[in-house]
Amino acid sequence: MNENSKKGFLYRMLCGAFLGISIVAPGISGSIMAVMMGIYDELINIISNPFKSLKKNIIYCIPLCMGAGLSILAFINLLKLLFSSFPTPAYLLFISLIAGSIPTVFKQARNGFKLKYIIGIAAALAFALTIGMLAKSDYILASDLTQAPDNIKIAFFSFSGAIAGMTSMIPGMSVSMMLMMLGVYEPLLNAASELTKLGNVPVNLLLVLPTGICFVIGMVLFSNLTKIVFRKFQSLAYFMVLGFMSGSLISIFPGLPNGFRDWLLSGAAICIGIGISYLFKRLGQKFNVKEDLIQ
């Protein structure tokens, strides 16, 4: 592995770490993170047809999976603490991170703006806002699963995983928001958090494992449709991504900071988020993440 390949490996591992965080962080879209980091198109191609150029695909995905796995293990408890103790700065960090990538997404719509794209943007914005409102409302499909029989519980968590997997392919849509709407986000987060401490392993695995497997299945099945849409309607698709992004940002906006400490931390969080977004843009261009698979 030459020097450029090593840097590309480390870059994709860093990308994987942020993708892992986006899975467990409330309201954050993993697909938008992938778009921001310049790896979305490549991931769609790999997920939709994983056995084509299998060796290259494995080499490409290994650092992503390593980064995602390590970040989930390392940050799941930290994120629970961060979002419970400092919710406004935490949300503003991710909002600024996503907002900083909007110019990059806009450039992907290569054929310019057409009037019909307004409908696409409006539809995507409305859909994202609807999902966000449902996630925050009392309308939750699985409001109480604690008393359900194990087979019903496992079946519903598996179904939720498949739906979340499909959602993960749509830039701007948050896996955690969908899981919240389905009522399984908190039980899954608690189960995963306990697993990191090796607590109640059999029971927690019965929730996490089938959900994860069905998540991957839903992601693979839906990726082909996503790939076709982005190939045939690229400009419209990316303008819709902007609509999804805008709706997602509005949905997770926590309100204005409260108190001097909150304002100070929020200001720092916004600066850090924009800085990270710019850093990913520069690193993605430098390491050419699509072409450094095998030298």
mmCIF file of C-alpha atoms in Angstrom:
data_model
loop_
_atom_site.group_PDB
_atom_site.id
_atom_site.type_symbol
_atom_site.label_atom_id
_atom_site.label_comp_id
_atom_site.label_asym_id
_atom_site.label_seq_id
_atom_site.Cartn_x
_atom_site.Cartn_y
_atom_site.Cartn_z
ATOM 1 C CA MET A 1 0.000 0.000 0.000
ATOM 2 C CA ASN A 2 1.601 3.282 -1.095
ATOM 3 C CA GLU A 3 1.432 6.588 0.748
ATOM 4 C CA ASN A 4 -1.647 7.849 -1.133
ATOM 5 C CA SER A 5 -3.495 4.591 -0.440
ATOM 6 C CA LYS A 6 -2.669 4.865 3.268
ATOM 7 C CA LYS A 7 -4.036 8.401 3.370
ATOM 8 C CA GLY A 8 -7.146 7.289 1.486
ATOM 9 C CA PHE A 9 -7.609 4.412 3.955
ATOM 10 C CA LEU A 10 -7.367 6.783 6.916
ATOM 11 C CA TYR A 11 -9.710 9.275 5.241
ATOM 12 C CA ARG A 12 -12.361 6.601 4.638
ATOM 13 C CA MET A 13 -11.932 5.406 8.220
ATOM 14 C CA LEU A 14 -12.614 8.968 9.369
ATOM 15 C CA CYS A 15 -15.655 9.068 7.068
ATOM 16 C CA GLY A 16 -16.838 5.800 8.606
ATOM 17 C CA ALA A 17 -16.495 7.285 12.081
ATOM 18 C CA PHE A 18 -18.831 10.144 11.162
ATOM 19 C CA LEU A 19 -21.253 7.731 9.489
ATOM 20 C CA GLY A 20 -21.290 5.707 12.706
ATOM 21 C CA ILE A 21 -22.048 8.811 14.732
ATOM 22 C CA SER A 22 -24.845 9.746 12.307
ATOM 23 C CA ILE A 23 -26.518 6.386 12.942
ATOM 24 C CA VAL A 24 -26.902 6.998 16.676
ATOM 25 C CA ALA A 25 -27.118 10.822 16.768
ATOM 26 C CA PRO A 26 -30.758 12.006 16.747
ATOM 27 C CA GLY A 27 -31.886 13.605 13.492
ATOM 28 C CA ILE A 28 -28.588 13.346 11.604
ATOM 29 C CA SER A 29 -28.715 11.971 8.050
ATOM 30 C CA GLY A 30 -25.959 9.468 7.265
ATOM 31 C CA SER A 31 -26.539 9.920 3.532
ATOM 32 C CA ILE A 32 -26.073 13.669 3.827
ATOM 33 C CA MET A 33 -22.847 13.021 5.718
ATOM 34 C CA ALA A 34 -21.770 10.711 2.879
ATOM 35 C CA VAL A 35 -22.627 13.381 0.275
ATOM 36 C CA MET A 36 -20.708 15.963 2.292
ATOM 37 C CA MET A 37 -17.657 13.690 2.494
ATOM 38 C CA GLY A 38 -17.760 12.820 -1.222
ATOM 39 C CA ILE A 39 -18.437 9.090 -0.841
ATOM 40 C CA TYR A 40 -22.212 8.865 -1.435
ATOM 41 C CA ASP A 41 -22.133 7.931 -5.142
ATOM 42 C CA GLU A 42 -19.480 5.290 -4.547
ATOM 43 C CA LEU A 43 -21.411 3.787 -1.628
ATOM 44 C CA ILE A 44 -24.614 3.606 -3.682
ATOM 45 C CA ASN A 45 -22.740 1.804 -6.473
ATOM 46 C CA ILE A 46 -21.242 -0.687 -4.018
ATOM 47 C CA ILE A 47 -24.428 -1.351 -2.033
ATOM 48 C CA SER A 48 -26.598 -1.753 -5.142
ATOM 49 C CA ASN A 49 -24.196 -4.290 -6.696
ATOM 50 C CA PRO A 50 -21.785 -5.525 -4.012
ATOM 51 C CA PHE A 51 -20.479 -8.534 -5.987
ATOM 52 C CA LYS A 52 -19.286 -6.482 -8.952
ATOM 53 C CA SER A 53 -15.559 -5.814 -8.413
ATOM 54 C CA LEU A 54 -15.942 -7.583 -5.073
ATOM 55 C CA LYS A 55 -12.288 -7.266 -4.048
ATOM 56 C CA LYS A 56 -12.224 -3.512 -4.666
ATOM 57 C CA ASN A 57 -15.542 -3.085 -2.873
ATOM 58 C CA ILE A 58 -14.278 -4.960 0.187
ATOM 59 C CA ILE A 59 -11.066 -2.916 0.262
ATOM 60 C CA TYR A 60 -13.102 0.291 -0.053
ATOM 61 C CA CYS A 61 -15.565 -0.652 2.695
ATOM 62 C CA ILE A 62 -13.188 -2.140 5.287
ATOM 63 C CA PRO A 63 -12.007 1.253 6.649
ATOM 64 C CA LEU A 64 -15.559 2.624 6.526
ATOM 65 C CA CYS A 65 -16.854 -0.306 8.602
ATOM 66 C CA MET A 66 -13.904 -0.081 10.994
ATOM 67 C CA GLY A 67 -14.465 3.634 11.530
ATOM 68 C CA ALA A 68 -18.230 3.233 11.950
ATOM 69 C CA GLY A 69 -17.909 0.338 14.383
ATOM 70 C CA LEU A 70 -15.258 2.029 16.498
ATOM 71 C CA SER A 71 -17.149 5.332 16.622
ATOM 72 C CA ILE A 72 -20.397 3.642 17.670
ATOM 73 C CA LEU A 73 -18.613 1.733 20.430
ATOM 74 C CA ALA A 74 -16.642 4.784 21.521
ATOM 75 C CA PHE A 75 -19.315 7.454 21.274
ATOM 76 C CA ILE A 76 -22.670 5.814 21.960
ATOM 77 C CA ASN A 77 -22.497 6.531 25.698
ATOM 78 C CA LEU A 78 -20.827 9.908 25.122
ATOM 79 C CA LEU A 79 -23.556 10.920 22.667
ATOM 80 C CA LYS A 80 -26.260 9.928 25.144
ATOM 81 C CA LEU A 81 -24.584 12.181 27.712
ATOM 82 C CA LEU A 82 -23.942 15.000 25.218
ATOM 83 C CA PHE A 83 -27.498 15.156 23.875
ATOM 84 C CA SER A 84 -29.012 14.893 27.358
ATOM 85 C CA SER A 85 -26.685 17.408 29.067
ATOM 86 C CA PHE A 86 -25.929 19.879 26.233
ATOM 87 C CA PRO A 87 -28.720 19.370 23.663
ATOM 88 C CA THR A 88 -28.607 22.806 22.017
ATOM 89 C CA PRO A 89 -24.836 22.926 21.307
ATOM 90 C CA ALA A 90 -24.904 19.255 20.245
ATOM 91 C CA TYR A 91 -27.676 19.777 17.709
ATOM 92 C CA LEU A 92 -26.140 23.028 16.451
ATOM 93 C CA LEU A 93 -22.841 21.228 15.883
ATOM 94 C CA PHE A 94 -24.501 18.781 13.499
ATOM 95 C CA ILE A 95 -26.723 21.458 11.949
ATOM 96 C CA SER A 96 -23.689 23.589 11.065
ATOM 97 C CA LEU A 97 -21.853 20.498 9.827
ATOM 98 C CA ILE A 98 -24.691 19.692 7.419
ATOM 99 C CA ALA A 99 -25.342 23.324 6.452
ATOM 100 C CA GLY A 100 -21.678 23.750 5.574
ATOM 101 C CA SER A 101 -22.029 21.071 2.900
ATOM 102 C CA ILE A 102 -24.960 22.727 1.062
ATOM 103 C CA PRO A 103 -22.704 24.482 -1.527
ATOM 104 C CA THR A 104 -21.076 21.123 -2.328
ATOM 105 C CA VAL A 105 -24.469 19.472 -2.865
ATOM 106 C CA PHE A 106 -25.650 22.392 -5.009
ATOM 107 C CA LYS A 107 -22.674 21.899 -7.337
ATOM 108 C CA GLN A 108 -23.746 18.284 -7.932
ATOM 109 C CA ALA A 109 -26.819 19.552 -9.811
ATOM 110 C CA ARG A 110 -24.796 20.089 -12.961
ATOM 111 C CA ASN A 111 -27.484 21.072 -15.441
ATOM 112 C CA GLY A 112 -28.552 24.274 -13.756
ATOM 113 C CA PHE A 113 -31.884 25.208 -12.228
ATOM 114 C CA LYS A 114 -35.242 24.621 -13.909
ATOM 115 C CA LEU A 115 -38.661 25.738 -12.756
ATOM 116 C CA LYS A 116 -39.874 22.154 -12.331
ATOM 117 C CA TYR A 117 -37.214 21.587 -9.686
ATOM 118 C CA ILE A 118 -39.176 23.855 -7.335
ATOM 119 C CA ILE A 119 -41.816 21.119 -7.063
ATOM 120 C CA GLY A 120 -39.148 18.558 -6.202
ATOM 121 C CA ILE A 121 -37.575 20.796 -3.558
ATOM 122 C CA ALA A 122 -40.986 21.604 -2.041
ATOM 123 C CA ALA A 123 -42.032 17.935 -1.954
ATOM 124 C CA ALA A 124 -38.750 16.846 -0.344
ATOM 125 C CA LEU A 125 -38.914 19.702 2.172
ATOM 126 C CA ALA A 126 -42.508 18.837 3.112
ATOM 127 C CA PHE A 127 -41.696 15.131 3.471
ATOM 128 C CA ALA A 128 -38.677 15.766 5.705
ATOM 129 C CA LEU A 129 -40.655 18.203 7.868
ATOM 130 C CA THR A 130 -43.493 15.688 8.197
ATOM 131 C CA ILE A 131 -41.133 12.946 9.359
ATOM 132 C CA GLY A 132 -39.545 15.376 11.810
ATOM 133 C CA MET A 133 -42.911 16.433 13.251
ATOM 134 C CA LEU A 134 -44.088 12.832 13.585
ATOM 135 C CA ALA A 135 -40.865 11.906 15.379
ATOM 136 C CA LYS A 136 -41.460 14.681 17.923
ATOM 137 C CA SER A 137 -45.182 14.079 18.339
ATOM 138 C CA ASP A 138 -47.102 11.544 20.384
ATOM 139 C CA TYR A 139 -47.919 9.620 17.202
ATOM 140 C CA ILE A 140 -45.549 6.689 17.678
ATOM 141 C CA LEU A 141 -46.314 3.324 16.120
ATOM 142 C CA ALA A 142 -44.691 1.314 18.889
ATOM 143 C CA SER A 143 -45.401 3.463 21.896
ATOM 144 C CA ASP A 144 -44.870 0.618 24.369
ATOM 145 C CA LEU A 145 -43.106 -2.592 23.399
ATOM 146 C CA THR A 146 -42.014 -3.545 26.869
ATOM 147 C CA GLN A 147 -45.055 -5.752 27.459
ATOM 148 C CA ALA A 148 -45.105 -7.338 23.991
ATOM 149 C CA PRO A 149 -44.211 -11.036 23.517
ATOM 150 C CA ASP A 150 -40.636 -11.650 22.330
ATOM 151 C CA ASN A 151 -41.677 -12.852 18.858
ATOM 152 C CA ILE A 152 -43.835 -9.758 18.284
ATOM 153 C CA LYS A 153 -41.082 -7.516 19.616
ATOM 154 C CA ILE A 154 -38.408 -9.086 17.387
ATOM 155 C CA ALA A 155 -40.690 -8.954 14.330
ATOM 156 C CA PHE A 156 -41.455 -5.269 14.842
ATOM 157 C CA PHE A 157 -37.835 -4.336 15.485
ATOM 158 C CA SER A 158 -36.846 -6.250 12.326
ATOM 159 C CA PHE A 159 -39.521 -4.402 10.324
ATOM 160 C CA SER A 160 -38.302 -1.098 11.773
ATOM 161 C CA GLY A 161 -34.729 -1.971 10.797
ATOM 162 C CA ALA A 162 -35.770 -2.617 7.188
ATOM 163 C CA ILE A 163 -37.666 0.691 6.998
ATOM 164 C CA ALA A 164 -34.699 2.522 8.531
ATOM 165 C CA GLY A 165 -32.373 0.872 5.992
ATOM 166 C CA MET A 166 -34.494 2.201 3.137
ATOM 167 C CA THR A 167 -34.585 5.627 4.774
ATOM 168 C CA SER A 168 -30.792 5.653 5.070
ATOM 169 C CA MET A 169 -30.465 5.731 1.268
ATOM 170 C CA ILE A 170 -32.321 9.053 0.969
ATOM 171 C CA PRO A 171 -30.010 12.036 1.566
ATOM 172 C CA GLY A 172 -31.497 14.297 4.205
ATOM 173 C CA MET A 173 -33.518 11.569 5.872
ATOM 174 C CA SER A 174 -32.392 10.514 9.322
ATOM 175 C CA VAL A 175 -32.313 6.883 10.409
ATOM 176 C CA SER A 176 -32.744 7.919 14.033
ATOM 177 C CA MET A 177 -35.753 10.101 13.201
ATOM 178 C CA MET A 178 -37.456 7.175 11.476
ATOM 179 C CA LEU A 179 -36.635 4.904 14.415
ATOM 180 C CA MET A 180 -38.055 7.536 16.770
ATOM 181 C CA MET A 181 -41.271 7.698 14.768
ATOM 182 C CA LEU A 182 -41.534 3.910 14.917
ATOM 183 C CA GLY A 183 -40.896 4.032 18.650
ATOM 184 C CA VAL A 184 -37.799 1.830 18.722
ATOM 185 C CA TYR A 185 -34.979 4.394 18.890
ATOM 186 C CA GLU A 186 -34.668 4.609 22.673
ATOM 187 C CA PRO A 187 -34.935 0.834 23.308
ATOM 188 C CA LEU A 188 -32.303 0.192 20.615
ATOM 189 C CA LEU A 189 -29.978 2.883 21.949
ATOM 190 C CA ASN A 190 -30.275 1.504 25.479
ATOM 191 C CA ALA A 191 -29.725 -2.074 24.265
ATOM 192 C CA ALA A 192 -26.655 -1.080 22.228
ATOM 193 C CA SER A 193 -25.306 0.947 25.140
ATOM 194 C CA GLU A 194 -25.691 -2.045 27.480
ATOM 195 C CA LEU A 195 -23.989 -4.324 24.944
ATOM 196 C CA THR A 196 -20.896 -2.105 25.005
ATOM 197 C CA LYS A 197 -20.721 -2.921 28.728
ATOM 198 C CA LEU A 198 -21.573 -6.614 28.109
ATOM 199 C CA GLY A 199 -24.800 -6.162 30.051
ATOM 200 C CA ASN A 200 -27.765 -8.546 29.571
ATOM 201 C CA VAL A 201 -26.219 -9.765 26.303
ATOM 202 C CA PRO A 202 -28.797 -12.401 25.146
ATOM 203 C CA VAL A 203 -31.808 -10.094 25.595
ATOM 204 C CA ASN A 204 -30.128 -7.070 24.016
ATOM 205 C CA LEU A 205 -28.782 -9.097 21.087
ATOM 206 C CA LEU A 206 -32.342 -10.276 20.364
ATOM 207 C CA LEU A 207 -33.207 -6.637 19.670
ATOM 208 C CA VAL A 208 -30.037 -5.295 18.074
ATOM 209 C CA LEU A 209 -29.020 -8.211 15.818
ATOM 210 C CA PRO A 210 -32.262 -8.737 13.808
ATOM 211 C CA THR A 211 -32.709 -4.976 13.539
ATOM 212 C CA GLY A 212 -29.189 -4.616 12.117
ATOM 213 C CA ILE A 213 -29.605 -7.498 9.658
ATOM 214 C CA CYS A 214 -32.915 -6.156 8.352
ATOM 215 C CA PHE A 215 -31.400 -2.660 8.170
ATOM 216 C CA VAL A 216 -28.754 -3.960 5.749
ATOM 217 C CA ILE A 217 -31.384 -5.864 3.724
ATOM 218 C CA GLY A 218 -33.581 -2.762 3.401
ATOM 219 C CA MET A 219 -30.573 -0.660 2.446
ATOM 220 C CA VAL A 220 -29.487 -3.080 -0.311
ATOM 221 C CA LEU A 221 -33.008 -3.458 -1.740
ATOM 222 C CA PHE A 222 -33.650 0.294 -1.870
ATOM 223 C CA SER A 223 -30.197 1.269 -3.134
ATOM 224 C CA ASN A 224 -30.907 0.132 -6.699
ATOM 225 C CA LEU A 225 -33.910 2.442 -6.959
ATOM 226 C CA THR A 226 -31.867 5.292 -5.495
ATOM 227 C CA LYS A 227 -29.061 4.631 -7.975
ATOM 228 C CA ILE A 228 -31.474 4.727 -10.941
ATOM 229 C CA VAL A 229 -33.035 7.988 -9.753
ATOM 230 C CA PHE A 230 -29.660 9.703 -9.307
ATOM 231 C CA ARG A 231 -28.415 8.427 -12.680
ATOM 232 C CA LYS A 232 -31.462 9.388 -14.750
ATOM 233 C CA PHE A 233 -32.575 12.510 -12.888
ATOM 234 C CA GLN A 234 -29.340 13.789 -11.398
ATOM 235 C CA SER A 235 -30.122 17.504 -11.211
ATOM 236 C CA LEU A 236 -33.662 16.985 -9.911
ATOM 237 C CA ALA A 237 -32.416 14.391 -7.413
ATOM 238 C CA TYR A 238 -29.794 16.713 -5.959
ATOM 239 C CA PHE A 239 -32.216 19.627 -5.757
ATOM 240 C CA MET A 240 -34.529 17.288 -3.849
ATOM 241 C CA VAL A 241 -31.570 16.469 -1.605
ATOM 242 C CA LEU A 242 -31.359 20.189 -0.836
ATOM 243 C CA GLY A 243 -35.049 20.062 0.091
ATOM 244 C CA PHE A 244 -34.478 17.053 2.340
ATOM 245 C CA MET A 245 -31.475 18.784 3.914
ATOM 246 C CA SER A 246 -33.430 21.973 4.593
ATOM 247 C CA GLY A 247 -36.328 20.053 6.113
ATOM 248 C CA SER A 248 -33.966 17.979 8.206
ATOM 249 C CA LEU A 249 -32.169 21.071 9.517
ATOM 250 C CA ILE A 250 -35.465 22.733 10.441
ATOM 251 C CA SER A 251 -36.742 19.565 12.117
ATOM 252 C CA ILE A 252 -33.742 19.131 14.395
ATOM 253 C CA PHE A 253 -33.268 22.842 15.216
ATOM 254 C CA PRO A 254 -33.345 22.898 19.036
ATOM 255 C CA GLY A 255 -34.193 26.578 19.444
ATOM 256 C CA LEU A 256 -31.995 29.412 20.659
ATOM 257 C CA PRO A 257 -29.417 28.786 23.384
ATOM 258 C CA ASN A 258 -30.442 29.533 26.966
ATOM 259 C CA GLY A 259 -27.919 31.341 29.124
ATOM 260 C CA PHE A 260 -24.352 32.529 28.651
ATOM 261 C CA ARG A 261 -22.748 29.063 28.812
ATOM 262 C CA ASP A 262 -25.197 27.698 26.248
ATOM 263 C CA TRP A 263 -24.518 30.609 23.882
ATOM 264 C CA LEU A 264 -20.759 30.174 24.288
ATOM 265 C CA LEU A 265 -20.850 26.417 23.687
ATOM 266 C CA SER A 266 -23.284 26.815 20.786
ATOM 267 C CA GLY A 267 -21.067 29.397 19.095
ATOM 268 C CA ALA A 268 -18.072 27.097 19.445
ATOM 269 C CA ALA A 269 -20.131 24.148 18.150
ATOM 270 C CA ILE A 270 -21.199 26.078 15.038
ATOM 271 C CA CYS A 271 -17.610 27.081 14.259
ATOM 272 C CA ILE A 272 -16.406 23.500 14.746
ATOM 273 C CA GLY A 273 -19.193 22.115 12.533
ATOM 274 C CA ILE A 274 -18.464 24.494 9.658
ATOM 275 C CA GLY A 275 -14.736 23.844 10.042
ATOM 276 C CA ILE A 276 -15.191 20.063 9.879
ATOM 277 C CA SER A 277 -17.438 20.407 6.821
ATOM 278 C CA TYR A 278 -14.779 22.472 5.035
ATOM 279 C CA LEU A 279 -12.075 20.014 6.115
ATOM 280 C CA PHE A 280 -13.987 17.071 4.637
ATOM 281 C CA LYS A 281 -14.423 18.941 1.371
ATOM 282 C CA ARG A 282 -10.680 19.592 1.128
ATOM 283 C CA LEU A 283 -9.671 16.082 2.180
ATOM 284 C CA GLY A 284 -12.142 14.483 -0.220
ATOM 285 C CA GLN A 285 -10.638 16.431 -3.122
ATOM 286 C CA LYS A 286 -7.073 15.713 -2.015
ATOM 287 C CA PHE A 287 -7.372 11.970 -1.524
ATOM 288 C CA ASN A 288 -9.719 11.301 -4.473
ATOM 289 C CA VAL A 289 -11.793 8.792 -2.500
ATOM 290 C CA LYS A 290 -13.210 7.098 -5.607
ATOM 291 C CA GLU A 291 -9.921 6.176 -7.233
ATOM 292 C CA ASP A 292 -7.482 5.140 -4.532
ATOM 293 C CA LEU A 293 -8.880 1.655 -3.938
ATOM 294 C CA ILE A 294 -6.060 -0.451 -5.351
ATOM 295 C CA GLN A 295 -2.782 0.884 -6.657
#
